[in-house]
């Protein structure tokens, strides 16, 4: 057992840190630090910078643009990325549809999609959830009926994040009602410009437009956009779930936020001295930092096992998701507490980075909407309750 | 809405406070305050003092020895009694079996038992739980088979508090093995000196002896000891579960523990000054005091409701049990934290009432065992999980 | 980064696991508690034969040359079995003190005896008023020719009743809570002027109050430089916490396993209670707490020999905070999910709960270490702002 990073890994960290420091555009960094929303161009722009460096999709197979890093290096890469306040890569492109196409796509699909996904020439959205199918995703009803070389799609998706920004959707649709509900689902790529696709905004608690309802009315999708076999979509979608394990806890993100909270607490006065000096505040921070440290070590243990080719079913993955989302939420709560009364004004234009003007200090201007929106972290990607169910069954045998 | 006590109620509070201050023997008060176990004689002595004053069984009908107080007065009485570090009258007698005999007993039963129950000439224990029947009490198996004018009892009870001190047991026994669960159960009073009754101690984590196993080997019990009708025992038992609503939260007890914790913290030196002056300790106390205050108000609302409409199935009573036990547990944790290393030694003799100590200061010597013991508060009288089930179903309609 | 055990470590783990599996059932353990010392001398010999008593000592001193990882392996196993023998007192505390503060001659003299199982030791440091403040020492040491004379009282000295030799802390100068002016002494437990009162602790282990009255100590029995012992005392405490953390994790894992097993077998309402989702989720939260605590025990192992004293202290405090919190949670829930049976001494889970409660207290409780960590600035430095 050796609990330290190797000297190569430490050198790698320095390289990554250097790269982020010199290549992340300052305006993007500033928005990230302030908790403002990024424009579509910001995200595309950054992804292309990464792509030029060859770091756009580290975990893909090398022949499709991956870096060949082991899990430890990927972990370091993510950590440094958060530390630098770089935006996360669009998961729908990079950890979801990309790896699925790498693994299950036809040569034509690979050739067409992979370079575009990597470079964000195509923006993908995810069409899984439906009004009646959230945690019980396999009950989904949106129909795809085969007609010649096309599927005809009818139905509705819900919570489609960035449906309004997206060029394509990777969706789960029902191609059969026979047998088990999981067995009649197919994984389809759908051009969002197809006639009959309609996207309607769903505004979330942060008064912002992230998610959408997507309606399908006789939408024609070429059969060549089917991924893998018909009715095998469920296992394909599950394959992608295990993908983001190394980064699922977002330890680096929480770390960066805690560092920021600490810096901000030095600027806030409480009872005549900086909040950062109040023992109570410090103890609250220390407790969360302790939790985060524990999670970080767990994460490293998972990563080290992955680097050795460990099994995909590591039970600790659910711990990572559960505690990771708890801590992300805790950091946004802390930010809100530091902001105090400055969190009260509704500063939507500032959140959207359409103005630099704020009521009160700029750093506090986004604290409340970001707190609200982070409540979603324990809902999507398998809610915390579902994670509990998974561990209870798979690990504890209950 | 009137949130204040009336002048009469305040006067009554003074009277009660005076009485408890002057009538409670110092030795008993000290033992209660230091968290020591009471001897049987202590409890009997105190109950007799109360009885002489006419306050042993306030909620019984006046003609049978009750005080005729409304719920508010009773609440004040309980609060003052616990605040004075007086032991509570034996619940098994006063709240459990007494009211059942009053409501469902024959005249002979009333005449024989009630005065003795009141004066603690007879000590009752409760024989409900069995090894296989805890939360699922209605599955109980200990059988009472009719044989002439006797029942013959065979089987086993467990967790019987005070069985080793008790003269009699009120128990639930299966008289009809063919009826559905709840329907074949009878409520029977049983002399613990009967041939065939064996009591075996169970030692709990505090090394104390409160609970027992009780075995029945062809124990003959006269039929005249049956309460009410045969096979109707379940409804009598349920009746008495609703009985001790007013005091179930034990607000006064917790208030007394808070005062005690503060007093001890004032003489515990940490980092060169009294623990009571440490902001962190004060904040911890303040937080629990806020919780207790909320509970107290809820308690008073329930009490005021009972004053108007008599005993009801107010769903808030489950909240009283849930939060009340949580707060009791939290306070024992705080007392343990105050004790710190002084809690390590096993001061068993002192716990059992001796004045002798091996090493710990007297105010810390019972902290650990009482912390262990209070874990049972969320187990007996309906576990917290079962309480939540009750609220989910009964209040939320889930 | 590599979390796998080396071949040697794996063998160590297997041998201790095997021994405890054979010899430390709940029933067997009960018989050991009834022995005169409250633990088994015969097993102690077996630990010695297997080399366990020398694990943290160098091979020159008759040891195994192990480090914090080896200690973690052993203590976790001891925690799982609720071992009663004075390993913590003798090897970790006493042996640790000699290793950390002793001269080469003292190590060469004492450590092999510990490793061979021929010498039991204890760390007589805490006093009635000292609580968790490691510098709070009233016991005095006064110069007497070339040697010293000790006077004072030590309390709750773990396994101080059976120890042959004590490491005693005492003040050569300064005020009651000064870090300067402390010294460590080797004192024979039967030396004139030493009186001991032994008693059981809550967790079925043993401790002693020790009075020192005019106890003479030769110059050769001073550990390190008199007056400068605080750093060593801190280091001893940190090693102790590292060891206790691993023990706590072993206990938590066991509480989790016992509870899950019980959830599968206990029937109420005609079904195993483990089929109730409320209990399933609670068990999962226990697992999460246990896994996280394990990570912190690893962190402690990683950091206990760190050179930077400040970083080391912060890491150890963070670990103790987490272990305390998660141990309390896992313990309380393991009792709750058992219902009545969890409350009894006849059933094993409660013994783990008691031990984990005591571990939270030993060498500083959660509040103490949280405050220390907070004062030191926490684990993450402040970042930059926009
Ligand atoms: C901001 C946001 C963005 C999203 N983006 C996308 C997207 O891009 N594409 C997409 O397809 N989906 C997206 N989702 C949908 C997300 O995956 C679902 O919200 C999630 O699967 C939960 O489904 P639901 O909202 O229908 O809640 P439900 O499944 O109805 O759950 C309601 C509550 O019941 C609990 N629950 C459900 N089943 C159980 C059970 N068996 N045991 C115990 N508790 C249970 C849940 O934990 C939750 O607390 C997004 C959601 C949000 C909030
Ligand atoms: C100190 C002490 C004193 C006692 N005194 C007496 C006494 O004097 N007389 C007497 O008759 N009894 C007494 N009891 C027994 C007490 O009433 C039972 O312990 C209690 O009813 C729980 O039953 P059990 O212990 O069998 O636990 P179980 O019912 O087996 O419960 C085990 C766990 O499962 C949970 N559980 C059970 N059912 C459900 C469900 N449907 N949904 C979710 N969770 C569930 C419980 O909450 C608990 O966490 C005493 C108990 C204690 C600890």
GROMACS .gro file of C-alpha atoms in nm, chain B residues 130-137 139 159 181 200-205 207 268-272 275 280 284 333 336-341 343-347 357-361 365 368-369 371-373 375-376 378-379 383-385 388, chain C residues 128-129 131-133 155-156 158 177 197-204 209 266-270 278-279 282 328 332-333 335-346 349-351 353-354 357-358 360-362 365 367-368 370-371 375:
model
  114
  528UNK     CA    1  -4.229  -1.157   2.333
  529UNK     CA    2  -3.916  -1.275   2.157
  530UNK     CA    3  -4.098  -1.297   1.826
  531UNK     CA    4  -4.341  -1.014   1.891
  532UNK     CA    5  -4.201  -0.665   1.938
  533UNK     CA    6  -4.323  -0.403   1.696
  534UNK     CA    7  -4.557  -0.668   1.563
  535UNK     CA    8  -4.709  -0.717   1.905
  537UNK     CA    9  -4.840  -1.177   1.667
  557UNK     CA   10  -3.815  -0.707   2.806
  579UNK     CA   11  -5.400  -1.192   1.530
  598UNK     CA   12  -3.460  -1.418   3.440
  599UNK     CA   13  -3.269  -1.091   3.438
  600UNK     CA   14  -3.146  -0.928   3.119
  601UNK     CA   15  -2.854  -0.696   3.175
  602UNK     CA   16  -2.850  -0.395   2.950
  603UNK     CA   17  -2.558  -0.191   2.818
  605UNK     CA   18  -2.486  -0.293   3.326
  666UNK     CA   19  -1.575   2.177   3.405
  667UNK     CA   20  -1.260   2.356   3.299
  668UNK     CA   21  -1.163   2.336   2.933
  669UNK     CA   22  -0.868   2.528   2.792
  670UNK     CA   23  -0.840   2.720   3.112
  673UNK     CA   24  -1.685   2.489   2.951
  678UNK     CA   25  -1.943   2.628   2.096
  682UNK     CA   26  -2.496   2.360   2.126
  731UNK     CA   27  -2.498   1.287   2.466
  734UNK     CA   28  -2.141   1.253   2.814
  735UNK     CA   29  -1.946   1.510   2.617
  736UNK     CA   30  -1.915   1.728   2.924
  737UNK     CA   31  -1.786   1.435   3.124
  738UNK     CA   32  -1.525   1.353   2.861
  739UNK     CA   33  -1.255   1.123   3.001
  741UNK     CA   34  -1.692   0.898   3.174
  742UNK     CA   35  -1.449   0.618   3.099
  743UNK     CA   36  -1.443   0.447   3.436
  744UNK     CA   37  -1.708   0.192   3.512
  745UNK     CA   38  -1.868   0.339   3.827
  755UNK     CA   39  -1.683   0.650   4.362
  756UNK     CA   40  -1.370   0.496   4.218
  757UNK     CA   41  -1.237   0.795   4.035
  758UNK     CA   42  -1.498   1.002   3.852
  759UNK     CA   43  -1.655   1.319   3.993
  763UNK     CA   44  -2.007   0.917   3.694
  766UNK     CA   45  -2.189   0.693   3.003
  767UNK     CA   46  -2.436   0.433   3.133
  769UNK     CA   47  -2.625   0.757   2.753
  770UNK     CA   48  -2.629   0.386   2.672
  771UNK     CA   49  -2.957   0.335   2.850
  773UNK     CA   50  -3.089   0.466   2.346
  774UNK     CA   51  -3.385   0.252   2.449
  776UNK     CA   52  -3.657   0.537   2.079
  777UNK     CA   53  -3.722   0.165   2.102
  781UNK     CA   54  -4.005   0.251   1.811
  782UNK     CA   55  -3.937   0.575   1.628
  783UNK     CA   56  -3.971   0.393   1.300
  786UNK     CA   57  -4.318   0.744   1.176
  924UNK     CA   58  -0.795   1.470   3.669
  925UNK     CA   59  -0.811   1.824   3.528
  927UNK     CA   60  -0.918   1.656   2.993
  928UNK     CA   61  -0.795   1.673   2.631
  929UNK     CA   62  -0.520   1.928   2.678
  951UNK     CA   63  -0.597   0.907   3.617
  952UNK     CA   64  -0.764   0.662   3.380
  954UNK     CA   65  -0.536   0.258   3.024
  973UNK     CA   66  -0.084   2.428   3.098
  993UNK     CA   67  -0.591   0.154   4.190
  994UNK     CA   68  -0.718  -0.061   3.906
  995UNK     CA   69  -1.076  -0.069   3.785
  996UNK     CA   70  -1.282  -0.164   3.482
  997UNK     CA   71  -1.379   0.091   3.220
  998UNK     CA   72  -1.716   0.108   3.047
  999UNK     CA   73  -1.594  -0.102   2.756
 1000UNK     CA   74  -1.478  -0.398   2.968
 1005UNK     CA   75  -0.544   0.570   3.884
 1062UNK     CA   76  -3.547  -1.085   1.215
 1063UNK     CA   77  -3.910  -1.123   1.115
 1064UNK     CA   78  -4.192  -0.890   1.214
 1065UNK     CA   79  -4.527  -0.856   1.042
 1066UNK     CA   80  -4.449  -1.178   0.859
 1074UNK     CA   81  -3.682   0.298   0.608
 1075UNK     CA   82  -3.441   0.044   0.755
 1078UNK     CA   83  -3.059   0.366   0.733
 1124UNK     CA   84  -2.152   0.761   1.695
 1128UNK     CA   85  -2.657   0.445   1.755
 1129UNK     CA   86  -2.822   0.313   1.442
 1131UNK     CA   87  -2.873  -0.036   1.835
 1132UNK     CA   88  -3.188   0.124   1.697
 1133UNK     CA   89  -3.222  -0.118   1.408
 1134UNK     CA   90  -3.196  -0.411   1.646
 1135UNK     CA   91  -3.472  -0.293   1.876
 1136UNK     CA   92  -3.463  -0.432   2.231
 1137UNK     CA   93  -3.200  -0.696   2.168
 1138UNK     CA   94  -2.951  -0.423   2.077
 1139UNK     CA   95  -2.974  -0.290   2.432
 1140UNK     CA   96  -2.850  -0.598   2.608
 1141UNK     CA   97  -2.504  -0.703   2.715
 1142UNK     CA   98  -2.589  -1.057   2.616
 1145UNK     CA   99  -2.362  -0.533   1.898
 1146UNK     CA  100  -2.396  -0.324   2.214
 1147UNK     CA  101  -2.036  -0.399   2.312
 1149UNK     CA  102  -2.135   0.055   2.046
 1150UNK     CA  103  -1.986   0.105   2.391
 1153UNK     CA  104  -1.832   0.561   2.234
 1154UNK     CA  105  -1.514   0.529   2.439
 1156UNK     CA  106  -1.466   0.895   2.060
 1157UNK     CA  107  -1.358   1.018   2.402
 1158UNK     CA  108  -1.000   0.888   2.400
 1161UNK     CA  109  -1.345   1.406   2.135
 1163UNK     CA  110  -1.566   1.888   1.954
 1164UNK     CA  111  -1.210   1.914   2.075
 1166UNK     CA  112  -1.301   2.012   1.539
 1167UNK     CA  113  -1.208   2.323   1.732
 1171UNK     CA  114  -0.823   2.709   1.473
   0.00000   0.00000   0.00000
